Every structure is written in structure tokens, then in C-alpha cells.
PDB file of C-alpha atoms in Angstrom:
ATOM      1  CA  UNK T   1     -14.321 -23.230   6.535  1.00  0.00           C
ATOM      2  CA  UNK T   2     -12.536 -21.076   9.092  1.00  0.00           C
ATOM      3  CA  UNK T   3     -14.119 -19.076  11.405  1.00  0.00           C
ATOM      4  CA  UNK T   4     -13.898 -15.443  11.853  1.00  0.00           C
ATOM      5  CA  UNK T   5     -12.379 -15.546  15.037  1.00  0.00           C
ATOM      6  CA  UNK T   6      -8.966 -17.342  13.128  1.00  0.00           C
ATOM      7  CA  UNK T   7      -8.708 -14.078  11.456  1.00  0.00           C
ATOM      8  CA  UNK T   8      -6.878 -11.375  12.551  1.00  0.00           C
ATOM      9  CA  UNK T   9      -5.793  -8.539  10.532  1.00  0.00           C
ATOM     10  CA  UNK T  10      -2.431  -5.969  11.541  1.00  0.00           C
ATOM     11  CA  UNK T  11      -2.197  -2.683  10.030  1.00  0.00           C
ATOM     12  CA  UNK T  12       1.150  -1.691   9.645  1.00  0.00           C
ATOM     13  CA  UNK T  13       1.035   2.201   9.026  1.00  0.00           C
ATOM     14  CA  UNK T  14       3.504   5.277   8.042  1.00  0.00           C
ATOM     15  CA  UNK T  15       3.525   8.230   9.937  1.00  0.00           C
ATOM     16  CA  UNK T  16       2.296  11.471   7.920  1.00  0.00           C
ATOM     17  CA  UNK T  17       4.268  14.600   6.803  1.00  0.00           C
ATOM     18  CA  UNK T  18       6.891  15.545   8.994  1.00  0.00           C
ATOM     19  CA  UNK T  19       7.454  19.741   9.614  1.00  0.00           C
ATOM     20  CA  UNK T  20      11.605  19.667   8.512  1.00  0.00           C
ATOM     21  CA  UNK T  21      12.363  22.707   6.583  1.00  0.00           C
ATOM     22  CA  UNK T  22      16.188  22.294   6.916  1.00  0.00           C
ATOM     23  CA  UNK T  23      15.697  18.819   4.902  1.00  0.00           C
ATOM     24  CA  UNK T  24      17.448  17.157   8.286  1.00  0.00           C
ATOM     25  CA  UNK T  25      17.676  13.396   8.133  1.00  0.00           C
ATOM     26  CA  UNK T  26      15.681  12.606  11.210  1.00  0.00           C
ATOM     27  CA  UNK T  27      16.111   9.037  12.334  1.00  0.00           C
ATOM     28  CA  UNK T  28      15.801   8.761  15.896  1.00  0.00           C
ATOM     29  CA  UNK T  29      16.060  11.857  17.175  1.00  0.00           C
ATOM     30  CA  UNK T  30      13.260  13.333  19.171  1.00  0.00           C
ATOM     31  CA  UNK T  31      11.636  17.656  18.543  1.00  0.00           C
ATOM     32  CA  UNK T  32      10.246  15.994  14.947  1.00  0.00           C
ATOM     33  CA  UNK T  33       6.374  17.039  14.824  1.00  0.00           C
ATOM     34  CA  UNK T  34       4.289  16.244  12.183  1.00  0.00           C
ATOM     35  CA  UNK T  35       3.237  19.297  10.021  1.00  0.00           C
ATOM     36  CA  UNK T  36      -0.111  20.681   9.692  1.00  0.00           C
ATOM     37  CA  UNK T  37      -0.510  18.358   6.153  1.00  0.00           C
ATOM     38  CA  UNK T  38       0.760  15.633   8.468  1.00  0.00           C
ATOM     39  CA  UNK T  39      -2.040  16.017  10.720  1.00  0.00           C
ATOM     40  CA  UNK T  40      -4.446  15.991   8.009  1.00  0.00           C
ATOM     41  CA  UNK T  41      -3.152  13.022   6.928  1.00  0.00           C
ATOM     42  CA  UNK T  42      -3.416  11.169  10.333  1.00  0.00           C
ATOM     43  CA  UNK T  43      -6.886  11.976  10.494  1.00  0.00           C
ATOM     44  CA  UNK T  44      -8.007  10.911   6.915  1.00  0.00           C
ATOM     45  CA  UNK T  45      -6.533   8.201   8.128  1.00  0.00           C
ATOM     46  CA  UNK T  46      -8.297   7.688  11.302  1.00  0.00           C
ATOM     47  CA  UNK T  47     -11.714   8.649   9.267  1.00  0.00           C
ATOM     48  CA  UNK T  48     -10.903   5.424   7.101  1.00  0.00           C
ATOM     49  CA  UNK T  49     -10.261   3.013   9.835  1.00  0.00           C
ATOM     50  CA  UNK T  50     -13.139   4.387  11.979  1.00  0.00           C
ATOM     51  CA  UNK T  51     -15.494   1.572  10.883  1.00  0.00           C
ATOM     52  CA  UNK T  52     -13.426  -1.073  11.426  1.00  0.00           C
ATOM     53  CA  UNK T  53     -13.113  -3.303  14.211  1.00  0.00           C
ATOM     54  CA  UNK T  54      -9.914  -2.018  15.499  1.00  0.00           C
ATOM     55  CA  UNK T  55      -9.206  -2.817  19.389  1.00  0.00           C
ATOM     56  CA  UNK T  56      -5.282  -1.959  19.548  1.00  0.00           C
ATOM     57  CA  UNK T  57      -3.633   1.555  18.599  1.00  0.00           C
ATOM     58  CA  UNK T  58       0.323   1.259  19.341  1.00  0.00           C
ATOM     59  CA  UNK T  59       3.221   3.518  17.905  1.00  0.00           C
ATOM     60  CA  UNK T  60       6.690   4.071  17.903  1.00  0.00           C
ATOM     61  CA  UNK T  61       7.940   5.854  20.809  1.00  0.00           C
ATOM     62  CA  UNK T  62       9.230   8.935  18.195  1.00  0.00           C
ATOM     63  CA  UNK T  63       6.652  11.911  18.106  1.00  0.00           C
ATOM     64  CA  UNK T  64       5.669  12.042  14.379  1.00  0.00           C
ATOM     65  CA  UNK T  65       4.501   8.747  15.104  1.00  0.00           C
ATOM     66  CA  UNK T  66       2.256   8.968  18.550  1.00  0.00           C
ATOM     67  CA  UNK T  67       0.647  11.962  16.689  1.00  0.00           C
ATOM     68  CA  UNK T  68       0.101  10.022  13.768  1.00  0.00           C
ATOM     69  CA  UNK T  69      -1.693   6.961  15.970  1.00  0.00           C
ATOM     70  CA  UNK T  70      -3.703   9.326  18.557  1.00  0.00           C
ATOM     71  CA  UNK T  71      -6.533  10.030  16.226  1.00  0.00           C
ATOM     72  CA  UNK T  72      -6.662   6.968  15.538  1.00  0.00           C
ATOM     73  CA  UNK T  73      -6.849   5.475  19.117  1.00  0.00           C
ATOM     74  CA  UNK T  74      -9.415   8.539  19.989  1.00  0.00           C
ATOM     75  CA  UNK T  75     -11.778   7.276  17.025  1.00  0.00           C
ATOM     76  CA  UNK T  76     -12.025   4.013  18.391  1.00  0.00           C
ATOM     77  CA  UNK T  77     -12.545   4.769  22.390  1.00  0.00           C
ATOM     78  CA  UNK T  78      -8.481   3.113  22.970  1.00  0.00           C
ATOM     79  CA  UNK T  79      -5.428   4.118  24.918  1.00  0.00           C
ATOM     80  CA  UNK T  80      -2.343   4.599  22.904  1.00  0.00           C
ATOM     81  CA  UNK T  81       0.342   1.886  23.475  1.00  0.00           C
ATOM     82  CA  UNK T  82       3.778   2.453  22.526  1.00  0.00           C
ATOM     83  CA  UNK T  83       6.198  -0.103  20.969  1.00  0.00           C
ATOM     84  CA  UNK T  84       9.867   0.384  21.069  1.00  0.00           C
ATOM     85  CA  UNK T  85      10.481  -2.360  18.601  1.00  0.00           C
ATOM     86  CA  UNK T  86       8.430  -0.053  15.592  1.00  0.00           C
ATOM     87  CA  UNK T  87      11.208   2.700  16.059  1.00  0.00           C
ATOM     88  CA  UNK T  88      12.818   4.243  13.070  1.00  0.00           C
ATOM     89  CA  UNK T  89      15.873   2.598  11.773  1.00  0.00           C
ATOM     90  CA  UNK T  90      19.284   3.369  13.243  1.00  0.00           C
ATOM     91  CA  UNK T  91      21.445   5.547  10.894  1.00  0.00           C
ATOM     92  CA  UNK T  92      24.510   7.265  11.030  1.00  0.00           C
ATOM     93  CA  UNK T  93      24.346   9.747   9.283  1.00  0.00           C
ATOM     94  CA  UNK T  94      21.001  11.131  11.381  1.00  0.00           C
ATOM     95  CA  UNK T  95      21.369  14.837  11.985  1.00  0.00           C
ATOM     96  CA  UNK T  96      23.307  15.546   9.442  1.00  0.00           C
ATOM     97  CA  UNK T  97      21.621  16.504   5.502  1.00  0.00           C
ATOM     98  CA  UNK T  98      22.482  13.750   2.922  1.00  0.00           C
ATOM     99  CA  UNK T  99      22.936  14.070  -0.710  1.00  0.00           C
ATOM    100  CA  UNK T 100      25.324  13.526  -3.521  1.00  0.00           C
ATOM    101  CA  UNK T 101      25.748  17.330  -3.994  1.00  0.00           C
ATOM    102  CA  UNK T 102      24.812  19.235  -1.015  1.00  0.00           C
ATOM    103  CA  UNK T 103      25.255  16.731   2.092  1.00  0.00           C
ATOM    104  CA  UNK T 104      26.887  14.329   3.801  1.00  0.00           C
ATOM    105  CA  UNK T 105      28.188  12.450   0.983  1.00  0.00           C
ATOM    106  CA  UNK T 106      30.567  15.284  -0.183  1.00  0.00           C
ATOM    107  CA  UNK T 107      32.875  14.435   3.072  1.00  0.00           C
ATOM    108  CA  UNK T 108      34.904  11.966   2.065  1.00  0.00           C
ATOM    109  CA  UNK T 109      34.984  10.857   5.721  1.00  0.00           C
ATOM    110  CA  UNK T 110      31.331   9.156   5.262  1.00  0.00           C
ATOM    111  CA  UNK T 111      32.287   7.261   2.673  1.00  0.00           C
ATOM    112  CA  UNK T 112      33.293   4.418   4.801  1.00  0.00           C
ATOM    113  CA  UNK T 113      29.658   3.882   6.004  1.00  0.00           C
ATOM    114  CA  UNK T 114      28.994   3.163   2.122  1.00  0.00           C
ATOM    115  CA  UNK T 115      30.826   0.274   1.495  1.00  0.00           C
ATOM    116  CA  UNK T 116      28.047  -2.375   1.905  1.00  0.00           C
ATOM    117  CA  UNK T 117      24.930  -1.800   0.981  1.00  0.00           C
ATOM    118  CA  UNK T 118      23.680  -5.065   1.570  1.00  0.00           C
ATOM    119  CA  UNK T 119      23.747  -5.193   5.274  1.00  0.00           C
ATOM    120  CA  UNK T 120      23.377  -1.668   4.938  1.00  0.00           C
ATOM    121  CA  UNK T 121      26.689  -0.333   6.524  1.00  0.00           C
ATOM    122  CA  UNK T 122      25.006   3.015   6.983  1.00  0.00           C
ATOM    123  CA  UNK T 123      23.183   1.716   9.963  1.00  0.00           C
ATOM    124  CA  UNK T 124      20.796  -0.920  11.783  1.00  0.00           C
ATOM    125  CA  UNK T 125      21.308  -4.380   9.542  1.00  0.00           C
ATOM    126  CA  UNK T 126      17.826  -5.469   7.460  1.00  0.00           C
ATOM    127  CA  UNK T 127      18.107  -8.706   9.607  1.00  0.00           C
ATOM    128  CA  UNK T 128      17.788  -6.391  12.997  1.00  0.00           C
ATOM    129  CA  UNK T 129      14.759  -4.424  11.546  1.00  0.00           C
ATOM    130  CA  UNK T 130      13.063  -8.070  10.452  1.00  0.00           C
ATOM    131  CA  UNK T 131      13.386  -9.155  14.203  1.00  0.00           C
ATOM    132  CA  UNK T 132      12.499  -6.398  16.043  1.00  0.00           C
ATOM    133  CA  UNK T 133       9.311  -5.837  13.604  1.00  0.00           C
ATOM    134  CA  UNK T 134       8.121  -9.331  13.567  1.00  0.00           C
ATOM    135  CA  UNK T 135       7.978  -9.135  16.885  1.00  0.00           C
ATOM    136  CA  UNK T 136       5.845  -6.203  16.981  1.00  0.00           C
ATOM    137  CA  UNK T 137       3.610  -7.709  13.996  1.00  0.00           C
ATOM    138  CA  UNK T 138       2.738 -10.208  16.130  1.00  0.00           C
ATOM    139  CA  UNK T 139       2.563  -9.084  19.899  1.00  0.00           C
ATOM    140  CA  UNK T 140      -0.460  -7.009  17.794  1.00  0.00           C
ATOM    141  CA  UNK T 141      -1.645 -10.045  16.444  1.00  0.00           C
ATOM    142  CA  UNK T 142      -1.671 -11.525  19.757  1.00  0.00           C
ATOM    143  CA  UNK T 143      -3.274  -8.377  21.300  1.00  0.00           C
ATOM    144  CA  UNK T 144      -6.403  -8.184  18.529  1.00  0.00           C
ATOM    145  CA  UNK T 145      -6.850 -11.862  17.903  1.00  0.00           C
ATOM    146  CA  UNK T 146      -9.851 -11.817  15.944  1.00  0.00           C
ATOM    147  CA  UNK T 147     -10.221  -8.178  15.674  1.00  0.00           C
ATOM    148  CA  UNK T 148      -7.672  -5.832  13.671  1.00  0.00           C
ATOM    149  CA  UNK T 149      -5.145  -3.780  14.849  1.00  0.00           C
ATOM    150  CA  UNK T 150      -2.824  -0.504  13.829  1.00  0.00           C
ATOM    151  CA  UNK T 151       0.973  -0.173  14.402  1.00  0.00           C
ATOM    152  CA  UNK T 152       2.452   3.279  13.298  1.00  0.00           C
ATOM    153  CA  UNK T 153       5.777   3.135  12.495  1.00  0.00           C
ATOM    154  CA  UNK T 154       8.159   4.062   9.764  1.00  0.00           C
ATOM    155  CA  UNK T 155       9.088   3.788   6.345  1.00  0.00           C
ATOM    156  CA  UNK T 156      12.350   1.766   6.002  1.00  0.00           C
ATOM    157  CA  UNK T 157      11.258  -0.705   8.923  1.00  0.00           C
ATOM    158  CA  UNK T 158       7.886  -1.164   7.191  1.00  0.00           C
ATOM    159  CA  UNK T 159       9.696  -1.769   3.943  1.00  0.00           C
ATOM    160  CA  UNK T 160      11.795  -4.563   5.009  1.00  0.00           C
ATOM    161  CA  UNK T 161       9.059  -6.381   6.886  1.00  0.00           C
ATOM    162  CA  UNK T 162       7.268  -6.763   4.205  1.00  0.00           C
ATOM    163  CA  UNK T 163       9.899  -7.525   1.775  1.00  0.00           C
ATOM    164  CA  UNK T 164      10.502 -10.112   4.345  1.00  0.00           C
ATOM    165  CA  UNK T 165       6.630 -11.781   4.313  1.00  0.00           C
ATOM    166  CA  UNK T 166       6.384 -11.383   0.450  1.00  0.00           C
ATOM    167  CA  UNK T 167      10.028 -12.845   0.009  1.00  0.00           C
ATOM    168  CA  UNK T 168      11.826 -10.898  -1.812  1.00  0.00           C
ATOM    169  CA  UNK T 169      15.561  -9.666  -1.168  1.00  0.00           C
ATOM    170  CA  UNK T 170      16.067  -7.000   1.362  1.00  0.00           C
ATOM    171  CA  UNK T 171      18.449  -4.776   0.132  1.00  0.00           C
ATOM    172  CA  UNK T 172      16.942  -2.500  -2.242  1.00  0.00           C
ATOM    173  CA  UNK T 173      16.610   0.757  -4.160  1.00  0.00           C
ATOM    174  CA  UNK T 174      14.972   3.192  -1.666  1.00  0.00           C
ATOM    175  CA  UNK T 175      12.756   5.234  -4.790  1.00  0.00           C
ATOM    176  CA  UNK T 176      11.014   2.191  -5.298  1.00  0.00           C
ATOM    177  CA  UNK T 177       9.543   1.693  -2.011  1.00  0.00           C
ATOM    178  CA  UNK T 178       6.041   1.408  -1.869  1.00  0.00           C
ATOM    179  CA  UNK T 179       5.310   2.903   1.396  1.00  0.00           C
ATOM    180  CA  UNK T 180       3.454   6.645   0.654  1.00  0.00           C
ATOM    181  CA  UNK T 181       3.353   8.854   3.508  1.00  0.00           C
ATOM    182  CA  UNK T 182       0.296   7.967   5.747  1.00  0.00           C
ATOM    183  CA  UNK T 183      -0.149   4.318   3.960  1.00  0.00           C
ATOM    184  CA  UNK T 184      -1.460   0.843   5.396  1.00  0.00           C
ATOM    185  CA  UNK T 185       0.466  -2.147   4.947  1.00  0.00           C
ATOM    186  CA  UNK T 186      -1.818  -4.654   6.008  1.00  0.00           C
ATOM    187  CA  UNK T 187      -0.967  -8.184   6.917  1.00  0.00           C
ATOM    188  CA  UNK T 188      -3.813 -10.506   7.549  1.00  0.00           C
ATOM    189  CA  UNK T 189      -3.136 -13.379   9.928  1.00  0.00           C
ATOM    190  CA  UNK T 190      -5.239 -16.934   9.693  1.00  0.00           C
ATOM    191  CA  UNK T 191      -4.278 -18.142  12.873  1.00  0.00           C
ATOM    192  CA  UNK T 192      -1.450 -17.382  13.830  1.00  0.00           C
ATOM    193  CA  UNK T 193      -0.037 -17.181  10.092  1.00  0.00           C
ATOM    194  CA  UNK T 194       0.537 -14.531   7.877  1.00  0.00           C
ATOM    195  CA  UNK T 195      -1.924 -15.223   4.685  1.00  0.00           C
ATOM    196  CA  UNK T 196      -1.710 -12.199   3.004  1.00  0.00           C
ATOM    197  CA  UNK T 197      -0.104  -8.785   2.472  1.00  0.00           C
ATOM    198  CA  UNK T 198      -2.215  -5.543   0.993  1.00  0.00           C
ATOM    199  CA  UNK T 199      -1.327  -1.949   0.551  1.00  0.00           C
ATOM    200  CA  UNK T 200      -3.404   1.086   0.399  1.00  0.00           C
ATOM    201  CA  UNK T 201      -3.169   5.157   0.618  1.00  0.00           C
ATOM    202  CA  UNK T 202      -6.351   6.277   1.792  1.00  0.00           C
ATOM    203  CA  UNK T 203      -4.896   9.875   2.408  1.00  0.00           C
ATOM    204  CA  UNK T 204      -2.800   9.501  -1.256  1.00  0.00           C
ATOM    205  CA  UNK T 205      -4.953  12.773  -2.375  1.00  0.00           C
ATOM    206  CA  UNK T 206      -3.140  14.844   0.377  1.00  0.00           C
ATOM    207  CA  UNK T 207       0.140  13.524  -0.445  1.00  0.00           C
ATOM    208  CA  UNK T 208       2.431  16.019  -3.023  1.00  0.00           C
ATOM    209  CA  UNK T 209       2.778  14.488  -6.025  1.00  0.00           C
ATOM    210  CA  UNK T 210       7.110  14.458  -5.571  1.00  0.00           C
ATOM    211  CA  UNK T 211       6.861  12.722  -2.399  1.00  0.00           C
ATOM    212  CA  UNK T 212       4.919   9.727  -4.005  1.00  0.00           C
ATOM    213  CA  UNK T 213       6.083   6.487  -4.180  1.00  0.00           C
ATOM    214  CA  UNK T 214       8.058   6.479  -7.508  1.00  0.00           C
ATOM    215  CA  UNK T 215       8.534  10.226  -8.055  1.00  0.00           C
ATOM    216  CA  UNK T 216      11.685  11.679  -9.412  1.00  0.00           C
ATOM    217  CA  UNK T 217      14.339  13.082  -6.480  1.00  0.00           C
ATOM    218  CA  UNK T 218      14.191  17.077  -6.210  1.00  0.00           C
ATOM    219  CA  UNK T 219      16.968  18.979  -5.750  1.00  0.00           C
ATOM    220  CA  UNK T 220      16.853  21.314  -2.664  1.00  0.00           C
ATOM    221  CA  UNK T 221      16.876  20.674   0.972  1.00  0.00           C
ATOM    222  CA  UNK T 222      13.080  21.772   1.335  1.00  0.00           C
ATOM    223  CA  UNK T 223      11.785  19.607  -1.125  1.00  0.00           C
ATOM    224  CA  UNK T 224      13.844  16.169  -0.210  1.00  0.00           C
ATOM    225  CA  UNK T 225      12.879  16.309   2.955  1.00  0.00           C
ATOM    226  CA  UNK T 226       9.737  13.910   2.367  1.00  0.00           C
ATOM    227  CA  UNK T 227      11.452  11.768   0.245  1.00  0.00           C
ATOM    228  CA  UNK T 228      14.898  11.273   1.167  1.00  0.00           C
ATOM    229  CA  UNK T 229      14.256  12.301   5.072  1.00  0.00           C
ATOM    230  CA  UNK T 230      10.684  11.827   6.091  1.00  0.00           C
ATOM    231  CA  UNK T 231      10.584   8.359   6.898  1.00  0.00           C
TER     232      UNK T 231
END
């Protein structure tokens, strides 16, 4: 039988609600705060983890995320670290609105970044985001050996990592995601091997029920923006 010590558990989690009236798509770029639901949601979130033996609080370097991880840190007594490899995807068309109807899809000019959706040709390649994630999964794993641990990053990234652990393809249709606002994905390390892969939403009550994973796209810049842009 193992021992305890062998077991060290990473918990990979979404930022919360992001204040974007304009229904911008995001990415990288910095002034993105999280709203005042998003703050709720980050400190659900720290209320949940608070009995848990975390020891390491890290974040992307974008600011929806470091205010998503600082209650969390604060509950448990830790300094925030930062992690440049949990940063958002790259994206071209960041700044800019996207839709079919009402964004950056009408310009026939984008379409070029469209033409593989595989790789994606919109922006950072799946095989990038694996790297640069797995790397962060386990510099954690490394940090909290034996203890557990909390990464706050975002949604695509998250996505693809653990796609990647459970096997499956990485290109994908982005409404079936399972990665709510403010979720864990939680990968549990024997060792220094992944053994298993859970999901939960402990702030899924404070979640609107069209931002869900699942939901049906509305129209409207206002309303997309947690769906299509809040990652």
C-alpha cells in the first residue's frame, strides 16, 4: 500500500466572471478585472478549499486570474506565486468581438486564420498549450509533494491539458467544454504520475445558467461575453 506522502494532488482552476460589457475577446491583454459575481466566485471557492491541505497558490500573470487565486492564498496563510506558463492562450483575433453575425468573422480578411482548426490556425497550437501546462502541472506537483496545490488559469489551456491526460483528441467543439467558470480540474499524482483526473463546480450555484457548460450561445455582445470571451 502506498503511503500518503506518494500522493499529491494539483488543482487546476478557472478564473471567475470577468467585468466585459463590450463582449471583448480578452486573451492576453491586461485592464480585465473580475466582476463583483467574479469575486464571489473566487471566494466560494477559497471557502471550499479552506480545509484542505493546500501549501502552493500560483496564477497566471493576467489579473482576472491573481484575483481569482488571492483568496485563496490568504485562506491558507501563502504568498501568491505567479506562473507564466498558465497564461491564456494566444489568439488573434484578441481585442477585437467575434461572432458569425456581429464580429470579426464578417471581415472576410479573418477568414484566413480559419482554415485549420486542428492546429487551431486562430492562434497558439494545442501542442504549445500541452507543453507549457504540463510543465506548470508539475513544477506544482513538485512544489506540494504530498500536500495539494491550486493553479488558476484559464479555460482553453485547462481544456486541452486535460484532454491531453484523459486522451482524447485535442481539437474540439468549444460548447462542450467542461470547464464552468470558477471550476477545479483536479489531477491527482501517485508519485510522480498522473492517476486520476476529477472535476467539480463548487461555486456552480453562482454561475448564470447561459454561461454553463453546455448552454445554448446568446445572441448579444453582453451576454456572450462569458461564454464565447470569458475564458
Amino acid at each position: 500500500m502506498s503511503d500518503h506522502k506518494d500522493i499529491t494532488v494539483v488543482h487546476l482552476m478557472r478564473h471567475g466572471e470577468v467585468e466585459n460589457p463590450d463582449g471583448i475577446l480578452y486573451g492576453r491583454l491586461p485592464g480585465y478585472h473580475l466582476s463583483e459575481l467574479g469575486r464571489q466566485m473566487a471566494d466560494r471557492v477559497a471557502e471550499h478549499l479552506a480545509p484542505r491541505d493546500v501549501t502552493h497558490v500560483c496564477a497566471s500573470p493576467l489579473e482576472r486570474a491573481q484575483e481569482t487565486a488571492t483568496p485563496i492564498a490568504k485562506a491558507h496563510g501563502l504568498d501568491l506565486d505567479t506562473d507564466e506558463r498558465l497564461i491564456e492562450a494566444e489568439n488573434i483575433f484578441q481585442g477585437k468581438t467575434f461572432g458569425v453575425g456581429d464580429g470579426a468573422l464578417r471581415k472576410p480578411d479573418n477568414w484566413k486564420h480559419l482554415v485549420n482548426p486542428f492546429r487551431p490556425s486562430w492562434g497558439e497550437p494545442y501542442v504549445d498549450q500541452v507543453v507549457r501546462m504540463m510543465g506548470a502541472l508539475n513544477a506544482a506537483k513538485d512544489r506540494a509533494r504530498g500536500h495539494e496545490a491550486v493553479l488558476v488559469s484559464h479555460q482553453l489551456p485547462i481544456w486541452i491539458v486535460r484532454s491531453y491526460v484523459e486522451r482524447r483528441r485535442l481539437w474540439h467543439d468549444p460548447r462542450k467544454r467542461q470547464c464552468t467558470l470558477a471550476s477545479l480540474t483536479t489531477f491527482t499524482y501517485q508519485g510522480d504520475r498522473i492517476v486520476s483526473v476529477g472535476y467539480s463546480e463548487p461555486a456552480i450555484d453562482l454561475v448564470p445558467v447561459h454561461l454553463r457548460a453546455g448552454a445554448k450561445p446568446q445572441k448579444g455582445a453582453g451576454a456572450a461575453q462569458g461564454k464565447a470571451f470569458g475564458a
